[in-house]
XYZ file of C-alpha atoms in Angstrom:
412
model
C 0.000 0.000 0.000
C 1.085 3.476 -0.646
C 0.332 6.366 1.680
C -1.764 9.184 0.385
C 0.296 12.022 -1.207
C 0.838 14.954 1.151
C -0.020 18.395 -0.230
C 3.085 20.529 -0.993
C 3.293 24.108 0.341
C 3.003 26.741 -2.381
C 5.945 29.178 -2.557
C 5.369 32.795 -2.042
C 5.167 34.909 -5.155
C 8.523 36.167 -6.335
C 10.591 33.480 -4.517
C 12.401 30.564 -6.123
C 10.494 27.309 -5.820
C 11.820 24.862 -3.265
C 12.669 21.363 -4.619
C 10.080 18.775 -3.714
C 10.865 16.482 -0.853
C 11.852 13.003 -2.082
C 10.209 10.308 0.047
C 12.418 7.587 1.381
C 11.828 4.056 -0.063
C 9.418 2.028 1.887
C 10.886 -0.918 3.832
C 9.933 -4.304 3.008
C 7.995 -4.647 6.115
C 6.292 -2.308 8.480
C 4.384 0.920 8.052
C 6.019 4.084 6.489
C 6.986 6.865 8.837
C 5.144 10.142 8.302
C 6.907 12.801 6.129
C 8.693 15.561 8.030
C 7.356 18.961 6.995
C 9.872 21.583 5.771
C 11.088 24.062 8.335
C 9.963 27.651 7.616
C 12.739 30.135 6.822
C 13.606 32.584 9.607
C 12.358 36.162 9.063
C 14.870 38.454 7.414
C 15.487 42.124 8.324
C 14.005 44.785 6.117
C 16.404 46.173 3.519
C 18.072 49.526 4.157
C 17.261 52.112 1.523
C 20.222 54.162 0.421
C 21.559 55.886 -2.651
C 23.404 53.496 -4.875
C 22.891 50.318 -6.916
C 21.218 47.400 -5.112
C 21.615 43.819 -6.225
C 19.685 40.736 -5.155
C 21.993 37.750 -4.874
C 21.660 34.383 -3.348
C 24.242 33.303 -0.853
C 24.786 30.566 1.653
C 23.246 31.041 5.054
C 25.295 33.377 7.199
C 26.150 32.440 10.754
C 24.920 35.760 12.081
C 22.969 38.675 10.617
C 25.349 41.410 9.470
C 25.424 44.893 10.990
C 23.522 47.556 9.050
C 25.600 49.547 6.599
C 26.594 53.028 7.792
C 27.831 54.614 4.576
C 26.605 54.833 1.039
C 27.882 52.220 -1.355
C 26.818 49.354 -3.590
C 24.256 47.348 -1.738
C 23.407 43.751 -2.579
C 20.234 41.961 -1.629
C 21.013 38.278 -1.440
C 18.740 35.323 -0.839
C 19.666 31.934 0.543
C 19.804 29.477 -2.355
C 19.251 25.783 -1.945
C 22.179 23.606 -1.075
C 24.690 23.361 -3.857
C 23.238 26.375 -5.772
C 25.153 29.386 -7.050
C 23.977 32.929 -6.371
C 22.811 34.873 -9.332
C 22.621 38.679 -9.066
C 19.198 40.104 -9.514
C 18.864 43.886 -9.781
C 16.457 45.459 -7.380
C 15.234 49.035 -7.398
C 16.454 51.183 -4.553
C 12.911 52.430 -3.916
C 11.128 49.043 -3.933
C 9.748 47.328 -0.869
C 12.648 44.858 -0.746
C 10.677 42.128 1.000
C 10.862 38.599 -0.492
C 9.799 35.216 0.740
C 12.434 32.763 1.825
C 15.577 33.110 3.737
C 17.048 36.440 2.578
C 19.855 38.542 3.902
C 20.499 42.204 3.145
C 24.124 43.099 3.172
C 25.866 46.296 2.197
C 29.171 46.214 0.488
C 31.009 49.184 1.948
C 33.257 51.164 -0.296
C 36.964 50.987 0.508
C 38.276 54.095 2.282
C 39.654 56.783 -0.002
C 43.406 57.363 0.097
C 44.529 60.374 2.135
C 44.672 63.580 0.131
C 46.708 66.603 1.173
C 44.101 68.993 -0.151
C 40.782 69.998 1.411
C 38.240 67.384 2.426
C 36.178 66.092 -0.551
C 32.580 67.118 -0.753
C 29.540 65.531 -2.372
C 29.562 65.758 -6.115
C 26.168 67.409 -6.230
C 27.238 70.233 -3.830
C 29.876 72.477 -5.404
C 32.539 73.798 -3.084
C 32.092 77.457 -2.303
C 34.865 79.793 -1.279
C 34.348 82.374 1.443
C 34.345 85.906 0.027
C 37.501 87.866 0.806
C 36.954 90.770 3.208
C 36.897 94.197 1.653
C 39.928 96.423 2.299
C 39.604 98.857 5.173
C 40.156 101.808 2.888
C 37.266 100.820 0.589
C 34.730 99.783 3.189
C 32.215 102.332 1.963
C 32.657 101.158 -1.644
C 32.195 97.531 -0.527
C 28.896 98.439 1.138
C 27.030 100.620 -1.369
C 24.131 102.531 0.032
C 25.506 102.603 3.610
C 25.249 105.948 5.362
C 27.120 106.366 8.645
C 25.012 107.733 11.512
C 28.050 109.747 12.654
C 28.351 112.998 10.705
C 31.615 113.180 8.783
C 32.854 116.693 8.196
C 36.269 118.319 7.769
C 37.948 119.650 10.890
C 38.930 123.273 11.338
C 40.410 125.610 13.911
C 37.125 125.781 15.835
C 37.386 122.095 16.785
C 40.922 122.606 18.084
C 39.807 125.644 20.073
C 36.977 123.653 21.668
C 39.380 120.858 22.606
C 41.924 123.238 24.161
C 39.228 125.102 26.053
C 37.986 121.812 27.504
C 41.508 120.913 28.605
C 42.458 124.274 30.127
C 39.232 124.651 32.108
C 39.221 121.072 33.411
C 42.675 121.014 35.023
C 43.400 122.202 38.544
C 46.434 124.295 37.607
C 44.217 126.808 35.815
C 41.952 127.310 38.814
C 44.817 127.560 41.278
C 47.042 129.931 39.318
C 44.333 132.336 38.194
C 42.643 132.158 41.581
C 45.830 133.006 43.446
C 46.555 135.827 40.975
C 43.088 137.316 41.583
C 43.513 137.171 45.351
C 46.980 138.738 45.237
C 46.109 141.569 42.837
C 42.856 142.462 44.571
C 44.040 141.926 48.109
C 47.359 143.723 47.843
C 45.844 146.517 45.745
C 43.146 147.216 48.343
C 45.579 146.946 51.285
C 47.960 149.444 49.682
C 45.104 151.861 49.039
C 43.988 151.585 52.651
C 47.503 152.300 53.929
C 47.950 155.277 51.566
C 44.723 156.948 52.722
C 46.399 157.625 56.060
C 48.780 160.024 54.255
C 47.917 163.694 53.731
C 48.872 163.723 50.051
C 50.516 161.561 47.398
C 51.574 164.456 45.231
C 51.737 163.872 41.494
C 51.336 160.116 41.739
C 48.348 158.697 39.908
C 45.820 156.886 42.106
C 45.904 153.981 39.624
C 49.645 153.474 40.189
C 49.129 151.628 43.465
C 47.704 148.610 41.673
C 51.275 147.845 40.529
C 52.293 146.143 43.783
C 49.699 143.423 43.513
C 50.307 142.932 39.783
C 54.050 142.331 40.320
C 53.130 139.191 42.251
C 50.228 138.332 39.970
C 52.584 138.054 36.986
C 54.452 135.286 38.789
C 51.192 133.271 38.759
C 50.452 133.763 35.061
C 53.895 132.591 33.920
C 53.591 129.033 35.352
C 50.141 128.660 33.783
C 51.497 129.623 30.364
C 54.296 127.075 30.687
C 51.979 124.283 31.837
C 49.605 124.725 28.892
C 52.154 123.011 26.631
C 54.838 121.408 28.801
C 52.394 119.395 30.918
C 51.237 117.454 27.845
C 54.838 116.647 26.948
C 55.489 115.483 30.500
C 52.503 113.115 30.617
C 52.731 111.978 26.972
C 49.241 113.265 26.157
C 50.725 115.387 23.386
C 50.735 112.189 21.260
C 46.981 111.876 21.675
C 46.510 115.557 20.856
C 48.576 115.324 17.678
C 46.881 112.070 16.664
C 43.497 113.795 16.883
C 44.816 116.907 15.121
C 47.919 116.155 13.019
C 48.230 119.823 12.009
C 50.749 120.945 14.609
C 50.499 124.599 13.725
C 46.763 124.454 14.384
C 47.354 122.837 17.784
C 49.832 125.500 18.881
C 47.603 128.291 17.551
C 44.587 126.939 19.441
C 46.579 126.703 22.680
C 47.858 130.272 22.287
C 44.434 131.745 21.483
C 42.611 129.993 24.318
C 45.256 130.871 26.897
C 45.517 134.490 25.715
C 41.754 135.031 25.792
C 41.351 133.498 29.258
C 44.274 135.419 30.766
C 43.239 138.701 29.170
C 39.656 138.517 30.451
C 40.649 137.588 34.010
C 43.477 140.134 34.235
C 41.438 142.978 32.762
C 38.522 142.364 35.114
C 40.785 142.199 38.174
C 42.805 145.303 37.263
C 39.603 147.180 36.532
C 38.254 146.388 39.987
C 41.512 147.462 41.612
C 41.605 150.671 39.585
C 38.071 151.582 40.611
C 38.822 150.899 44.266
C 42.118 152.821 44.344
C 40.697 155.806 42.489
C 37.749 156.005 44.892
C 40.033 155.908 47.949
C 43.040 157.949 46.813
C 41.691 160.502 44.327
C 41.086 163.049 47.120
C 44.757 163.154 48.139
C 46.221 163.086 44.616
C 46.769 166.106 42.390
C 46.595 163.992 39.197
C 43.361 163.870 37.282
C 42.985 160.431 35.696
C 41.943 160.668 32.057
C 40.602 158.072 29.605
C 44.115 157.258 28.355
C 45.343 156.411 31.854
C 42.258 154.301 32.536
C 42.683 152.376 29.295
C 46.398 151.761 29.826
C 46.005 150.770 33.500
C 43.256 148.226 32.773
C 43.153 146.972 29.169
C 46.834 147.775 28.573
C 47.905 145.841 31.672
C 45.673 142.938 30.648
C 47.285 142.819 27.199
C 50.801 143.124 28.598
C 50.351 140.292 31.093
C 48.639 138.086 28.480
C 51.479 138.518 25.968
C 53.968 137.813 28.717
C 52.067 134.604 29.361
C 52.273 133.779 25.626
C 56.049 134.181 25.886
C 56.018 131.632 28.714
C 53.840 129.300 26.612
C 56.324 129.438 23.745
C 59.255 128.779 26.091
C 57.411 125.759 27.533
C 56.862 124.397 24.016
C 60.542 124.881 23.174
C 61.954 123.332 26.345
C 59.177 120.744 26.906
C 60.021 120.643 30.614
C 57.803 122.364 33.168
C 60.307 123.061 35.942
C 63.021 124.273 33.567
C 60.675 126.574 31.628
C 59.177 128.097 34.796
C 62.634 128.753 36.238
C 63.731 130.405 33.004
C 60.697 132.707 32.888
C 61.101 133.768 36.520
C 64.685 134.624 35.701
C 63.583 136.704 32.700
C 61.218 138.689 34.938
C 63.455 139.258 37.945
C 67.083 138.721 36.976
C 67.726 141.948 34.951
C 66.318 144.137 37.720
C 68.225 142.304 40.447
C 71.525 142.427 38.520
C 71.193 146.155 37.859
C 70.952 146.835 41.586
C 74.494 145.518 42.157
C 76.189 147.510 39.381
C 77.639 150.417 41.377
C 80.649 151.210 39.180
C 80.481 154.260 36.981
C 81.724 152.219 34.017
C 78.599 150.016 34.249
C 76.118 152.882 34.464
C 74.900 152.416 30.884
C 74.379 148.684 31.381
C 72.628 149.367 34.688
C 70.202 151.845 33.157
C 69.438 149.545 30.241
C 68.763 146.485 32.404
C 66.650 148.407 34.881
C 64.783 150.427 32.283
C 63.769 147.411 30.192
C 63.149 145.064 33.079
C 59.635 143.681 33.522
C 58.938 145.551 36.802
C 59.864 148.924 35.249
C 57.791 148.214 32.124
C 54.777 147.483 34.329
C 55.420 150.757 36.156
C 55.406 152.621 32.852
C 52.096 151.012 31.909
C 50.661 152.401 35.156
C 51.764 155.929 34.195
C 55.028 156.276 36.176
C 58.582 154.957 36.161
C 61.311 154.375 38.679
C 62.806 157.741 39.721
C 66.403 156.490 39.621
C 66.136 155.133 36.016
C 67.383 157.156 33.076
C 65.945 156.183 29.719
C 63.856 153.151 28.991
C 60.433 152.845 27.324
C 57.479 155.131 27.882
C 53.773 155.237 27.117
C 52.609 152.102 25.241
C 56.128 151.026 24.273
C 56.364 148.221 26.868
C 53.358 146.548 25.213
C 54.996 146.604 21.759
C 58.214 145.180 23.206
C 56.533 142.227 24.852
C 54.393 141.614 21.754
C 57.537 141.369 19.615
C 59.237 138.998 22.049
C 56.133 136.760 22.176
C 55.847 136.685 18.366
C 59.506 135.664 17.947
C 59.231 132.953 20.596
C 55.989 131.578 19.110
C 57.546 131.481 15.646
C 60.509 129.504 17.006
C 58.149 127.156 18.871
C 56.082 126.596 15.719
C 59.157 125.825 13.584
C 60.611 123.504 16.242
C 57.336 121.670 16.770
C 57.052 120.886 13.060
C 60.646 119.689 12.652
C 61.123 117.416 15.655
C 59.335 114.354 16.890
C 57.192 114.320 19.998
């Protein structure tokens, strides 16, 4: 007897048909053992979709499922063939489902690593390499950005900007307040004290009442000279002159602005102080003086003294710019004011009488006396009227010209 034929399992669509099971020959005696059904194939992992060419090949069963591919390359989809079969590549679309019946394995053949290249790292073929744009030169930044308008107004500089800068500097330092403040106290205080002491006298003769303001001004000049020196020499001492010249490379403009600001400030303060002293002395001494003060004497004792002291301060400013050392320039200017007068007092020989008269007549104290309407009684010759003002103006102009030429030729 033969056993009834067992129904064969139908293969899944798209898979290779399995060979039919061959039944073993029946023994001569005894019943046939039942046929062993075929073992189902283990489930395979889903294929990994990637760019590249995918091939479906049959291969022997692998001992372990491979790791998923991590880089793009040629991917092969292989199926387990029957024993003794040879794999045949079957192309498979990269966008298909990639699921087949049977025992199938999806393996990715990784591309071999590229040899090292000294150049830049390779990029994908579809993405062209772009170079970073070179930065525009600093000089042509406005041309590189057309249509840009700076919010900061750009305008050419002029002398007014330098004057504003120098005014800010001279009014913000303590030396200006101290020197001009001490000068005001000395001129006013000594002028009023002298007037009070003179009122105790019965008469002053032919001496002008405005003459007594000289004693306070002699000490006030010694306060203006250090301020004129410090206007320029202090910046050389601290090194701030480099910042000033970097902001205003025109050195002549810098020196001109310093001179104008200092002259204007000194002239206003000196004229106001001498005017107050003149009013006070005339009110207190006019009754005991036989001199009637006219407009010329008033103008010379107030505005003339203010101009004389201001030009003397300009001379000190020029000396400070030439020497560039505060202590040395101040010492030199004090010597210019006092030394000729002091030396003339020790020239007793008759052979030195001409030198004595010249030094004493053109000394700063005697020139101030002339500006107040008198002169030393023991001096023969010397300037008179407005001549002391022209002398000091000439000296200041020569010194400023030398300072300007030196400032342009030498380094800071």
